[in-house]
Amino acid sequence: MKNGQHRRISGKRAAVAGGAAAALVMAGITFQTANASEGTPQFTVKSLSPLAAGKLSSSLGKDLGSDNAAGSYYDARTKALVVNVLSGDAADAVRRAGGRAKVVANSLSELRGATRALSGAASSVAGTSWAIDPVSDKVVVTADRTVKGDALAKLDTAVKNLGGKAELKRSTGQFKPFIAGGDAIEGSGGRCSLGFNVVKDGQPYFLTAGHCTQAISDWTDGQGNALGSNAGSDFPGHDYGLVKYASSGTAHPSEVDLYNGGTQKITGAGAATVGMNVTRSGSTTHVHDGTVTGLDATVNYGDGDVVNGLIQTDVCAEPGDSGGSLFSGSTAIGLTSGGSGDCTAGGQTFFQPVPAALTAFGAQIG
């Protein structure tokens, strides 16, 4: 090859390379390379708060779609969002956004299909729950100690029919709503706990569990003073209730009782993320911490009381804690619904997401 031809070809290659670089800049794609000669992209995993991780998860979920991703979870140790993906392209999209990609076998669409199949096969088996677990990339089905004999065999068959998309676990406790959990609120049907103070149409209300407002219509505080009456209730299906304060002048601070002489200010509501550290306050067992272990969980409490869309946690609770506050820092997360176990041996507790309750009632934290 002549020198002139070599120079012309090299010039063309340089122009192509320059055009490609310009295209990357125009597309807004930037990355660092650990070895410039090899051109291997190295993306930085962002250090995120649980709430920031939840927002990034929501954004990536919309961008990737349920066929390219399979949920996400927060790694509290590294403060990183881990996103399950099914392809290299999806993994690169996660890394560019600052998340950590994990290639898995089951898509979110497949796992949601598995939960629908379980809803049909296990809906008649009381004492069961099921939720997508992004850490294991499976639907985890839990049977409490009351599930035995033919009912357990039916559940086991339903799980096995889903192959590697589901697994069955046992709970030593019994799933039940915790009616009998913030500050105590009482009525003729028992005791629950106040969740969060809210405002609707300029008037003061509070949120609690729907199974509480189903059983009790008028409420008093722990000293027998009138608090208010039900303004809305949804249970089963969901588990939220709305109570209007008896007086518009009632003090209704946006805070949660920490049972140590202090309170936690609540400034808004947010969505839970698997792996998020959370705190629960209730009138029976007061304040306990734990971790979110699943989202969009379904629980069959028995007697036709099936609740969907719950937050699954390893936080303990006991009767009387129902309706109480689940929060992360200054953010309202959930209302105590029910579960198994207690705060001596530990257990599993489910919470109604607060944003869904606010939307249903047209209320705001305040």
PDB file of N, CA and C in Angstrom, residues 85-185:
ATOM      1  N   VAL A  85     -32.162  -8.286  36.024  1.00  0.00           N
ATOM      2  CA  VAL A  85     -32.359  -8.113  34.581  1.00  0.00           C
ATOM      3  C   VAL A  85     -32.188  -9.446  33.876  1.00  0.00           C
ATOM      4  N   LEU A  86     -32.606  -9.482  32.605  1.00  0.00           N
ATOM      5  CA  LEU A  86     -32.516 -10.724  31.834  1.00  0.00           C
ATOM      6  C   LEU A  86     -31.589 -10.634  30.633  1.00  0.00           C
ATOM      7  N   SER A  87     -30.983  -9.475  30.399  1.00  0.00           N
ATOM      8  CA  SER A  87     -30.112  -9.333  29.224  1.00  0.00           C
ATOM      9  C   SER A  87     -28.969  -8.382  29.519  1.00  0.00           C
ATOM     10  N   GLY A  88     -27.944  -8.480  28.670  1.00  0.00           N
ATOM     11  CA  GLY A  88     -26.797  -7.598  28.802  1.00  0.00           C
ATOM     12  C   GLY A  88     -27.152  -6.145  28.549  1.00  0.00           C
ATOM     13  N   ASP A  89     -28.033  -5.898  27.574  1.00  0.00           N
ATOM     14  CA  ASP A  89     -28.438  -4.519  27.281  1.00  0.00           C
ATOM     15  C   ASP A  89     -29.158  -3.900  28.471  1.00  0.00           C
ATOM     16  N   ALA A  90     -30.039  -4.676  29.096  1.00  0.00           N
ATOM     17  CA  ALA A  90     -30.753  -4.174  30.273  1.00  0.00           C
ATOM     18  C   ALA A  90     -29.780  -3.927  31.422  1.00  0.00           C
ATOM     19  N   ALA A  91     -28.786  -4.809  31.549  1.00  0.00           N
ATOM     20  CA  ALA A  91     -27.789  -4.635  32.600  1.00  0.00           C
ATOM     21  C   ALA A  91     -27.014  -3.336  32.397  1.00  0.00           C
ATOM     22  N   ASP A  92     -26.664  -3.033  31.162  1.00  0.00           N
ATOM     23  CA  ASP A  92     -25.934  -1.790  30.879  1.00  0.00           C
ATOM     24  C   ASP A  92     -26.789  -0.566  31.200  1.00  0.00           C
ATOM     25  N   ALA A  93     -28.082  -0.654  30.917  1.00  0.00           N
ATOM     26  CA  ALA A  93     -28.981   0.464  31.218  1.00  0.00           C
ATOM     27  C   ALA A  93     -29.037   0.715  32.724  1.00  0.00           C
ATOM     28  N   VAL A  94     -29.070  -0.364  33.503  1.00  0.00           N
ATOM     29  CA  VAL A  94     -29.075  -0.229  34.958  1.00  0.00           C
ATOM     30  C   VAL A  94     -27.775   0.396  35.442  1.00  0.00           C
ATOM     31  N   ARG A  95     -26.659  -0.064  34.906  1.00  0.00           N
ATOM     32  CA  ARG A  95     -25.356   0.453  35.332  1.00  0.00           C
ATOM     33  C   ARG A  95     -25.179   1.919  34.966  1.00  0.00           C
ATOM     34  N   ARG A  96     -25.680   2.293  33.803  1.00  0.00           N
ATOM     35  CA  ARG A  96     -25.571   3.704  33.405  1.00  0.00           C
ATOM     36  C   ARG A  96     -26.358   4.598  34.362  1.00  0.00           C
ATOM     37  N   ALA A  97     -27.452   4.074  34.902  1.00  0.00           N
ATOM     38  CA  ALA A  97     -28.295   4.855  35.813  1.00  0.00           C
ATOM     39  C   ALA A  97     -27.745   4.883  37.233  1.00  0.00           C
ATOM     40  N   GLY A  98     -26.703   4.095  37.504  1.00  0.00           N
ATOM     41  CA  GLY A  98     -26.103   4.092  38.832  1.00  0.00           C
ATOM     42  C   GLY A  98     -26.506   2.929  39.700  1.00  0.00           C
ATOM     43  N   GLY A  99     -27.237   1.949  39.152  1.00  0.00           N
ATOM     44  CA  GLY A  99     -27.630   0.774  39.911  1.00  0.00           C
ATOM     45  C   GLY A  99     -26.663  -0.379  39.703  1.00  0.00           C
ATOM     46  N   ARG A 100     -26.866  -1.466  40.441  1.00  0.00           N
ATOM     47  CA  ARG A 100     -26.073  -2.677  40.270  1.00  0.00           C
ATOM     48  C   ARG A 100     -26.951  -3.728  39.617  1.00  0.00           C
ATOM     49  N   ALA A 101     -26.531  -4.237  38.475  1.00  0.00           N
ATOM     50  CA  ALA A 101     -27.334  -5.198  37.716  1.00  0.00           C
ATOM     51  C   ALA A 101     -27.032  -6.627  38.141  1.00  0.00           C
ATOM     52  N   LYS A 102     -28.097  -7.446  38.203  1.00  0.00           N
ATOM     53  CA  LYS A 102     -27.964  -8.865  38.547  1.00  0.00           C
ATOM     54  C   LYS A 102     -28.775  -9.665  37.531  1.00  0.00           C
ATOM     55  N   VAL A 103     -28.098 -10.483  36.745  1.00  0.00           N
ATOM     56  CA  VAL A 103     -28.768 -11.266  35.710  1.00  0.00           C
ATOM     57  C   VAL A 103     -29.444 -12.483  36.354  1.00  0.00           C
ATOM     58  N   VAL A 104     -30.756 -12.636  36.095  1.00  0.00           N
ATOM     59  CA  VAL A 104     -31.545 -13.709  36.711  1.00  0.00           C
ATOM     60  C   VAL A 104     -32.291 -14.502  35.643  1.00  0.00           C
ATOM     61  N   ALA A 105     -32.980 -15.553  36.072  1.00  0.00           N
ATOM     62  CA  ALA A 105     -33.652 -16.444  35.121  1.00  0.00           C
ATOM     63  C   ALA A 105     -35.103 -16.063  34.853  1.00  0.00           C
ATOM     64  N   ASN A 106     -35.806 -15.521  35.863  1.00  0.00           N
ATOM     65  CA  ASN A 106     -37.244 -15.271  35.742  1.00  0.00           C
ATOM     66  C   ASN A 106     -37.550 -13.786  35.584  1.00  0.00           C
ATOM     67  N   SER A 107     -38.357 -13.454  34.578  1.00  0.00           N
ATOM     68  CA  SER A 107     -38.747 -12.063  34.375  1.00  0.00           C
ATOM     69  C   SER A 107     -39.869 -11.693  35.329  1.00  0.00           C
ATOM     70  N   LEU A 108     -40.101 -10.384  35.475  1.00  0.00           N
ATOM     71  CA  LEU A 108     -41.189  -9.919  36.331  1.00  0.00           C
ATOM     72  C   LEU A 108     -42.533 -10.384  35.789  1.00  0.00           C
ATOM     73  N   SER A 109     -42.674 -10.433  34.466  1.00  0.00           N
ATOM     74  CA  SER A 109     -43.915 -10.924  33.863  1.00  0.00           C
ATOM     75  C   SER A 109     -44.169 -12.374  34.250  1.00  0.00           C
ATOM     76  N   GLU A 110     -43.115 -13.192  34.226  1.00  0.00           N
ATOM     77  CA  GLU A 110     -43.260 -14.603  34.591  1.00  0.00           C
ATOM     78  C   GLU A 110     -43.609 -14.763  36.066  1.00  0.00           C
ATOM     79  N   LEU A 111     -42.975 -13.947  36.929  1.00  0.00           N
ATOM     80  CA  LEU A 111     -43.243 -14.038  38.364  1.00  0.00           C
ATOM     81  C   LEU A 111     -44.656 -13.548  38.688  1.00  0.00           C
ATOM     82  N   ARG A 112     -45.109 -12.515  37.991  1.00  0.00           N
ATOM     83  CA  ARG A 112     -46.484 -12.049  38.196  1.00  0.00           C
ATOM     84  C   ARG A 112     -47.478 -13.102  37.731  1.00  0.00           C
ATOM     85  N   GLY A 113     -47.145 -13.801  36.650  1.00  0.00           N
ATOM     86  CA  GLY A 113     -47.992 -14.899  36.193  1.00  0.00           C
ATOM     87  C   GLY A 113     -48.065 -15.999  37.235  1.00  0.00           C
ATOM     88  N   ALA A 114     -46.938 -16.238  37.917  1.00  0.00           N
ATOM     89  CA  ALA A 114     -46.917 -17.251  38.968  1.00  0.00           C
ATOM     90  C   ALA A 114     -47.804 -16.840  40.145  1.00  0.00           C
ATOM     91  N   THR A 115     -47.805 -15.548  40.499  1.00  0.00           N
ATOM     92  CA  THR A 115     -48.664 -15.100  41.602  1.00  0.00           C
ATOM     93  C   THR A 115     -50.135 -15.220  41.236  1.00  0.00           C
ATOM     94  N   ARG A 116     -50.451 -14.980  39.959  1.00  0.00           N
ATOM     95  CA  ARG A 116     -51.853 -15.145  39.531  1.00  0.00           C
ATOM     96  C   ARG A 116     -52.270 -16.605  39.612  1.00  0.00           C
ATOM     97  N   ALA A 117     -51.369 -17.506  39.223  1.00  0.00           N
ATOM     98  CA  ALA A 117     -51.670 -18.936  39.310  1.00  0.00           C
ATOM     99  C   ALA A 117     -51.869 -19.350  40.766  1.00  0.00           C
ATOM    100  N   LEU A 118     -51.058 -18.808  41.653  1.00  0.00           N
ATOM    101  CA  LEU A 118     -51.196 -19.119  43.069  1.00  0.00           C
ATOM    102  C   LEU A 118     -52.487 -18.562  43.635  1.00  0.00           C
ATOM    103  N   SER A 119     -52.887 -17.391  43.172  1.00  0.00           N
ATOM    104  CA  SER A 119     -54.132 -16.786  43.657  1.00  0.00           C
ATOM    105  C   SER A 119     -55.316 -17.689  43.377  1.00  0.00           C
ATOM    106  N   GLY A 120     -55.261 -18.385  42.241  1.00  0.00           N
ATOM    107  CA  GLY A 120     -56.339 -19.307  41.914  1.00  0.00           C
ATOM    108  C   GLY A 120     -56.258 -20.596  42.704  1.00  0.00           C
ATOM    109  N   ALA A 121     -55.040 -21.115  42.872  1.00  0.00           N
ATOM    110  CA  ALA A 121     -54.873 -22.421  43.517  1.00  0.00           C
ATOM    111  C   ALA A 121     -54.879 -22.337  45.036  1.00  0.00           C
ATOM    112  N   ALA A 122     -54.397 -21.207  45.593  1.00  0.00           N
ATOM    113  CA  ALA A 122     -54.218 -21.131  47.047  1.00  0.00           C
ATOM    114  C   ALA A 122     -55.194 -20.195  47.740  1.00  0.00           C
ATOM    115  N   SER A 123     -56.071 -19.553  46.971  1.00  0.00           N
ATOM    116  CA  SER A 123     -56.968 -18.563  47.585  1.00  0.00           C
ATOM    117  C   SER A 123     -57.915 -19.182  48.613  1.00  0.00           C
ATOM    118  N   SER A 124     -58.154 -20.484  48.488  1.00  0.00           N
ATOM    119  CA  SER A 124     -59.064 -21.146  49.438  1.00  0.00           C
ATOM    120  C   SER A 124     -58.330 -21.702  50.651  1.00  0.00           C
ATOM    121  N   VAL A 125     -57.009 -21.566  50.693  1.00  0.00           N
ATOM    122  CA  VAL A 125     -56.226 -22.089  51.807  1.00  0.00           C
ATOM    123  C   VAL A 125     -55.919 -20.953  52.779  1.00  0.00           C
ATOM    124  N   ALA A 126     -56.643 -20.921  53.897  1.00  0.00           N
ATOM    125  CA  ALA A 126     -56.403 -19.890  54.901  1.00  0.00           C
ATOM    126  C   ALA A 126     -55.046 -20.095  55.558  1.00  0.00           C
ATOM    127  N   GLY A 127     -54.434 -18.999  56.031  1.00  0.00           N
ATOM    128  CA  GLY A 127     -53.138 -19.090  56.700  1.00  0.00           C
ATOM    129  C   GLY A 127     -51.978 -19.108  55.743  1.00  0.00           C
ATOM    130  N   THR A 128     -52.159 -18.484  54.581  1.00  0.00           N
ATOM    131  CA  THR A 128     -51.098 -18.458  53.573  1.00  0.00           C
ATOM    132  C   THR A 128     -50.813 -17.026  53.122  1.00  0.00           C
ATOM    133  N   SER A 129     -49.606 -16.835  52.613  1.00  0.00           N
ATOM    134  CA  SER A 129     -49.242 -15.558  51.992  1.00  0.00           C
ATOM    135  C   SER A 129     -48.290 -15.841  50.843  1.00  0.00           C
ATOM    136  N   TRP A 130     -48.250 -14.927  49.889  1.00  0.00           N
ATOM    137  CA  TRP A 130     -47.287 -15.077  48.802  1.00  0.00           C
ATOM    138  C   TRP A 130     -46.897 -13.708  48.270  1.00  0.00           C
ATOM    139  N   ALA A 131     -45.601 -13.594  47.921  1.00  0.00           N
ATOM    140  CA  ALA A 131     -45.063 -12.329  47.422  1.00  0.00           C
ATOM    141  C   ALA A 131     -43.840 -12.610  46.577  1.00  0.00           C
ATOM    142  N   ILE A 132     -43.576 -11.728  45.612  1.00  0.00           N
ATOM    143  CA  ILE A 132     -42.377 -11.839  44.789  1.00  0.00           C
ATOM    144  C   ILE A 132     -41.173 -11.422  45.627  1.00  0.00           C
ATOM    145  N   ASP A 133     -40.168 -12.278  45.683  1.00  0.00           N
ATOM    146  CA  ASP A 133     -38.927 -11.992  46.408  1.00  0.00           C
ATOM    147  C   ASP A 133     -37.821 -11.728  45.393  1.00  0.00           C
ATOM    148  N   PRO A 134     -37.431 -10.467  45.177  1.00  0.00           N
ATOM    149  CA  PRO A 134     -36.415 -10.175  44.167  1.00  0.00           C
ATOM    150  C   PRO A 134     -35.031 -10.699  44.532  1.00  0.00           C
ATOM    151  N   VAL A 135     -34.770 -10.951  45.804  1.00  0.00           N
ATOM    152  CA  VAL A 135     -33.452 -11.458  46.194  1.00  0.00           C
ATOM    153  C   VAL A 135     -33.251 -12.875  45.667  1.00  0.00           C
ATOM    154  N   SER A 136     -34.292 -13.718  45.780  1.00  0.00           N
ATOM    155  CA  SER A 136     -34.189 -15.100  45.295  1.00  0.00           C
ATOM    156  C   SER A 136     -34.718 -15.258  43.870  1.00  0.00           C
ATOM    157  N   ASP A 137     -35.347 -14.206  43.316  1.00  0.00           N
ATOM    158  CA  ASP A 137     -35.956 -14.249  41.986  1.00  0.00           C
ATOM    159  C   ASP A 137     -37.031 -15.329  41.917  1.00  0.00           C
ATOM    160  N   LYS A 138     -37.843 -15.402  42.983  1.00  0.00           N
ATOM    161  CA  LYS A 138     -38.925 -16.375  43.047  1.00  0.00           C
ATOM    162  C   LYS A 138     -40.132 -15.759  43.753  1.00  0.00           C
ATOM    163  N   VAL A 139     -41.261 -16.442  43.622  1.00  0.00           N
ATOM    164  CA  VAL A 139     -42.415 -16.121  44.450  1.00  0.00           C
ATOM    165  C   VAL A 139     -42.313 -16.989  45.693  1.00  0.00           C
ATOM    166  N   VAL A 140     -42.230 -16.353  46.852  1.00  0.00           N
ATOM    167  CA  VAL A 140     -42.120 -17.105  48.108  1.00  0.00           C
ATOM    168  C   VAL A 140     -43.510 -17.263  48.706  1.00  0.00           C
ATOM    169  N   VAL A 141     -43.924 -18.502  48.883  1.00  0.00           N
ATOM    170  CA  VAL A 141     -45.221 -18.830  49.472  1.00  0.00           C
ATOM    171  C   VAL A 141     -44.982 -19.291  50.906  1.00  0.00           C
ATOM    172  N   THR A 142     -45.718 -18.696  51.846  1.00  0.00           N
ATOM    173  CA  THR A 142     -45.559 -19.065  53.256  1.00  0.00           C
ATOM    174  C   THR A 142     -46.865 -19.643  53.788  1.00  0.00           C
ATOM    175  N   ALA A 143     -46.759 -20.772  54.451  1.00  0.00           N
ATOM    176  CA  ALA A 143     -47.912 -21.406  55.090  1.00  0.00           C
ATOM    177  C   ALA A 143     -47.711 -21.350  56.596  1.00  0.00           C
ATOM    178  N   ASP A 144     -48.731 -20.867  57.328  1.00  0.00           N
ATOM    179  CA  ASP A 144     -48.576 -20.801  58.778  1.00  0.00           C
ATOM    180  C   ASP A 144     -48.847 -22.169  59.409  1.00  0.00           C
ATOM    181  N   ARG A 145     -48.767 -22.227  60.740  1.00  0.00           N
ATOM    182  CA  ARG A 145     -48.845 -23.524  61.436  1.00  0.00           C
ATOM    183  C   ARG A 145     -50.218 -24.183  61.339  1.00  0.00           C
ATOM    184  N   THR A 146     -51.239 -23.429  60.909  1.00  0.00           N
ATOM    185  CA  THR A 146     -52.582 -24.017  60.819  1.00  0.00           C
ATOM    186  C   THR A 146     -52.793 -24.787  59.516  1.00  0.00           C
ATOM    187  N   VAL A 147     -51.895 -24.607  58.546  1.00  0.00           N
ATOM    188  CA  VAL A 147     -52.053 -25.268  57.242  1.00  0.00           C
ATOM    189  C   VAL A 147     -51.500 -26.689  57.341  1.00  0.00           C
ATOM    190  N   LYS A 148     -52.386 -27.675  57.249  1.00  0.00           N
ATOM    191  CA  LYS A 148     -51.994 -29.073  57.421  1.00  0.00           C
ATOM    192  C   LYS A 148     -52.744 -29.969  56.434  1.00  0.00           C
ATOM    193  N   GLY A 149     -52.378 -31.230  56.415  1.00  0.00           N
ATOM    194  CA  GLY A 149     -53.108 -32.244  55.673  1.00  0.00           C
ATOM    195  C   GLY A 149     -53.337 -31.928  54.210  1.00  0.00           C
ATOM    196  N   ASP A 150     -54.592 -32.063  53.776  1.00  0.00           N
ATOM    197  CA  ASP A 150     -54.937 -31.864  52.373  1.00  0.00           C
ATOM    198  C   ASP A 150     -54.651 -30.432  51.916  1.00  0.00           C
ATOM    199  N   ALA A 151     -54.858 -29.453  52.806  1.00  0.00           N
ATOM    200  CA  ALA A 151     -54.617 -28.061  52.446  1.00  0.00           C
ATOM    201  C   ALA A 151     -53.138 -27.829  52.155  1.00  0.00           C
ATOM    202  N   LEU A 152     -52.264 -28.401  52.978  1.00  0.00           N
ATOM    203  CA  LEU A 152     -50.824 -28.256  52.764  1.00  0.00           C
ATOM    204  C   LEU A 152     -50.398 -28.985  51.493  1.00  0.00           C
ATOM    205  N   ALA A 153     -50.971 -30.160  51.261  1.00  0.00           N
ATOM    206  CA  ALA A 153     -50.651 -30.919  50.043  1.00  0.00           C
ATOM    207  C   ALA A 153     -51.077 -30.149  48.794  1.00  0.00           C
ATOM    208  N   LYS A 154     -52.250 -29.510  48.863  1.00  0.00           N
ATOM    209  CA  LYS A 154     -52.741 -28.705  47.735  1.00  0.00           C
ATOM    210  C   LYS A 154     -51.796 -27.544  47.457  1.00  0.00           C
ATOM    211  N   LEU A 155     -51.353 -26.897  48.523  1.00  0.00           N
ATOM    212  CA  LEU A 155     -50.445 -25.760  48.377  1.00  0.00           C
ATOM    213  C   LEU A 155     -49.097 -26.210  47.827  1.00  0.00           C
ATOM    214  N   ASP A 156     -48.598 -27.325  48.327  1.00  0.00           N
ATOM    215  CA  ASP A 156     -47.309 -27.853  47.881  1.00  0.00           C
ATOM    216  C   ASP A 156     -47.352 -28.206  46.399  1.00  0.00           C
ATOM    217  N   THR A 157     -48.457 -28.796  45.944  1.00  0.00           N
ATOM    218  CA  THR A 157     -48.611 -29.141  44.521  1.00  0.00           C
ATOM    219  C   THR A 157     -48.635 -27.890  43.660  1.00  0.00           C
ATOM    220  N   ALA A 158     -49.369 -26.874  44.115  1.00  0.00           N
ATOM    221  CA  ALA A 158     -49.453 -25.618  43.350  1.00  0.00           C
ATOM    222  C   ALA A 158     -48.083 -24.982  43.193  1.00  0.00           C
ATOM    223  N   VAL A 159     -47.273 -25.026  44.245  1.00  0.00           N
ATOM    224  CA  VAL A 159     -45.922 -24.446  44.187  1.00  0.00           C
ATOM    225  C   VAL A 159     -45.026 -25.261  43.269  1.00  0.00           C
ATOM    226  N   LYS A 160     -45.075 -26.585  43.383  1.00  0.00           N
ATOM    227  CA  LYS A 160     -44.232 -27.445  42.547  1.00  0.00           C
ATOM    228  C   LYS A 160     -44.580 -27.306  41.068  1.00  0.00           C
ATOM    229  N   ASN A 161     -45.850 -27.056  40.754  1.00  0.00           N
ATOM    230  CA  ASN A 161     -46.262 -26.883  39.362  1.00  0.00           C
ATOM    231  C   ASN A 161     -45.639 -25.644  38.718  1.00  0.00           C
ATOM    232  N   LEU A 162     -45.163 -24.730  39.545  1.00  0.00           N
ATOM    233  CA  LEU A 162     -44.532 -23.512  39.024  1.00  0.00           C
ATOM    234  C   LEU A 162     -43.027 -23.676  38.827  1.00  0.00           C
ATOM    235  N   GLY A 163     -42.505 -24.854  39.128  1.00  0.00           N
ATOM    236  CA  GLY A 163     -41.090 -25.138  38.890  1.00  0.00           C
ATOM    237  C   GLY A 163     -40.188 -24.208  39.680  1.00  0.00           C
ATOM    238  N   GLY A 164     -39.208 -23.623  38.990  1.00  0.00           N
ATOM    239  CA  GLY A 164     -38.229 -22.754  39.641  1.00  0.00           C
ATOM    240  C   GLY A 164     -38.711 -21.344  39.888  1.00  0.00           C
ATOM    241  N   LYS A 165     -39.986 -21.099  39.676  1.00  0.00           N
ATOM    242  CA  LYS A 165     -40.508 -19.737  39.884  1.00  0.00           C
ATOM    243  C   LYS A 165     -41.061 -19.529  41.295  1.00  0.00           C
ATOM    244  N   ALA A 166     -41.161 -20.581  42.106  1.00  0.00           N
ATOM    245  CA  ALA A 166     -41.751 -20.435  43.435  1.00  0.00           C
ATOM    246  C   ALA A 166     -41.131 -21.418  44.412  1.00  0.00           C
ATOM    247  N   GLU A 167     -41.229 -21.086  45.694  1.00  0.00           N
ATOM    248  CA  GLU A 167     -40.794 -21.992  46.749  1.00  0.00           C
ATOM    249  C   GLU A 167     -41.733 -21.844  47.937  1.00  0.00           C
ATOM    250  N   LEU A 168     -41.862 -22.926  48.713  1.00  0.00           N
ATOM    251  CA  LEU A 168     -42.774 -22.952  49.849  1.00  0.00           C
ATOM    252  C   LEU A 168     -41.985 -22.910  51.149  1.00  0.00           C
ATOM    253  N   LYS A 169     -42.417 -22.018  52.066  1.00  0.00           N
ATOM    254  CA  LYS A 169     -41.821 -21.921  53.387  1.00  0.00           C
ATOM    255  C   LYS A 169     -42.916 -22.071  54.440  1.00  0.00           C
ATOM    256  N   ARG A 170     -42.514 -22.401  55.684  1.00  0.00           N
ATOM    257  CA  ARG A 170     -43.462 -22.535  56.774  1.00  0.00           C
ATOM    258  C   ARG A 170     -43.213 -21.461  57.828  1.00  0.00           C
ATOM    259  N   SER A 171     -44.288 -21.013  58.471  1.00  0.00           N
ATOM    260  CA  SER A 171     -44.210 -20.100  59.600  1.00  0.00           C
ATOM    261  C   SER A 171     -44.684 -20.835  60.840  1.00  0.00           C
ATOM    262  N   THR A 172     -43.989 -20.648  61.965  1.00  0.00           N
ATOM    263  CA  THR A 172     -44.381 -21.329  63.196  1.00  0.00           C
ATOM    264  C   THR A 172     -45.561 -20.634  63.869  1.00  0.00           C
ATOM    265  N   GLY A 173     -45.881 -19.394  63.427  1.00  0.00           N
ATOM    266  CA  GLY A 173     -47.001 -18.659  63.993  1.00  0.00           C
ATOM    267  C   GLY A 173     -48.251 -18.826  63.161  1.00  0.00           C
ATOM    268  N   GLN A 174     -49.243 -17.979  63.446  1.00  0.00           N
ATOM    269  CA  GLN A 174     -50.502 -17.996  62.710  1.00  0.00           C
ATOM    270  C   GLN A 174     -50.794 -16.609  62.171  1.00  0.00           C
ATOM    271  N   PHE A 175     -51.116 -16.527  60.870  1.00  0.00           N
ATOM    272  CA  PHE A 175     -51.447 -15.240  60.273  1.00  0.00           C
ATOM    273  C   PHE A 175     -52.808 -14.772  60.777  1.00  0.00           C
ATOM    274  N   LYS A 176     -52.844 -13.535  61.262  1.00  0.00           N
ATOM    275  CA  LYS A 176     -54.111 -12.962  61.724  1.00  0.00           C
ATOM    276  C   LYS A 176     -53.980 -11.451  61.757  1.00  0.00           C
ATOM    277  N   PRO A 177     -55.085 -10.742  61.566  1.00  0.00           N
ATOM    278  CA  PRO A 177     -55.046  -9.292  61.743  1.00  0.00           C
ATOM    279  C   PRO A 177     -54.762  -8.987  63.205  1.00  0.00           C
ATOM    280  N   PHE A 178     -53.973  -7.933  63.470  1.00  0.00           N
ATOM    281  CA  PHE A 178     -53.595  -7.626  64.839  1.00  0.00           C
ATOM    282  C   PHE A 178     -54.592  -6.685  65.506  1.00  0.00           C
ATOM    283  N   ILE A 179     -55.854  -7.019  65.518  1.00  0.00           N
ATOM    284  CA  ILE A 179     -56.816  -6.156  66.188  1.00  0.00           C
ATOM    285  C   ILE A 179     -56.794  -6.447  67.677  1.00  0.00           C
ATOM    286  N   ALA A 180     -56.957  -5.744  68.490  1.00  0.00           N
ATOM    287  CA  ALA A 180     -57.187  -5.923  69.956  1.00  0.00           C
ATOM    288  C   ALA A 180     -57.120  -4.609  70.633  1.00  0.00           C
ATOM    289  N   GLY A 181     -52.224  -0.981  67.495  1.00  0.00           N
ATOM    290  CA  GLY A 181     -51.154  -0.791  67.419  1.00  0.00           C
ATOM    291  C   GLY A 181     -50.745   0.587  67.151  1.00  0.00           C
ATOM    292  N   GLY A 182     -48.029   4.163  66.501  1.00  0.00           N
ATOM    293  CA  GLY A 182     -48.571   4.928  67.418  1.00  0.00           C
ATOM    294  C   GLY A 182     -49.293   4.803  68.733  1.00  0.00           C
ATOM    295  N   ASP A 183     -50.217   5.615  69.003  1.00  0.00           N
ATOM    296  CA  ASP A 183     -50.963   5.773  70.240  1.00  0.00           C
ATOM    297  C   ASP A 183     -52.218   4.902  70.182  1.00  0.00           C
ATOM    298  N   ALA A 184     -52.670   4.485  71.368  1.00  0.00           N
ATOM    299  CA  ALA A 184     -53.837   3.608  71.440  1.00  0.00           C
ATOM    300  C   ALA A 184     -55.112   4.347  71.052  1.00  0.00           C
ATOM    301  N   ILE A 185     -55.959   3.681  70.285  1.00  0.00           N
ATOM    302  CA  ILE A 185     -57.309   4.148  69.992  1.00  0.00           C
ATOM    303  C   ILE A 185     -58.244   2.992  70.321  1.00  0.00           C
TER     304      ILE A 185
END
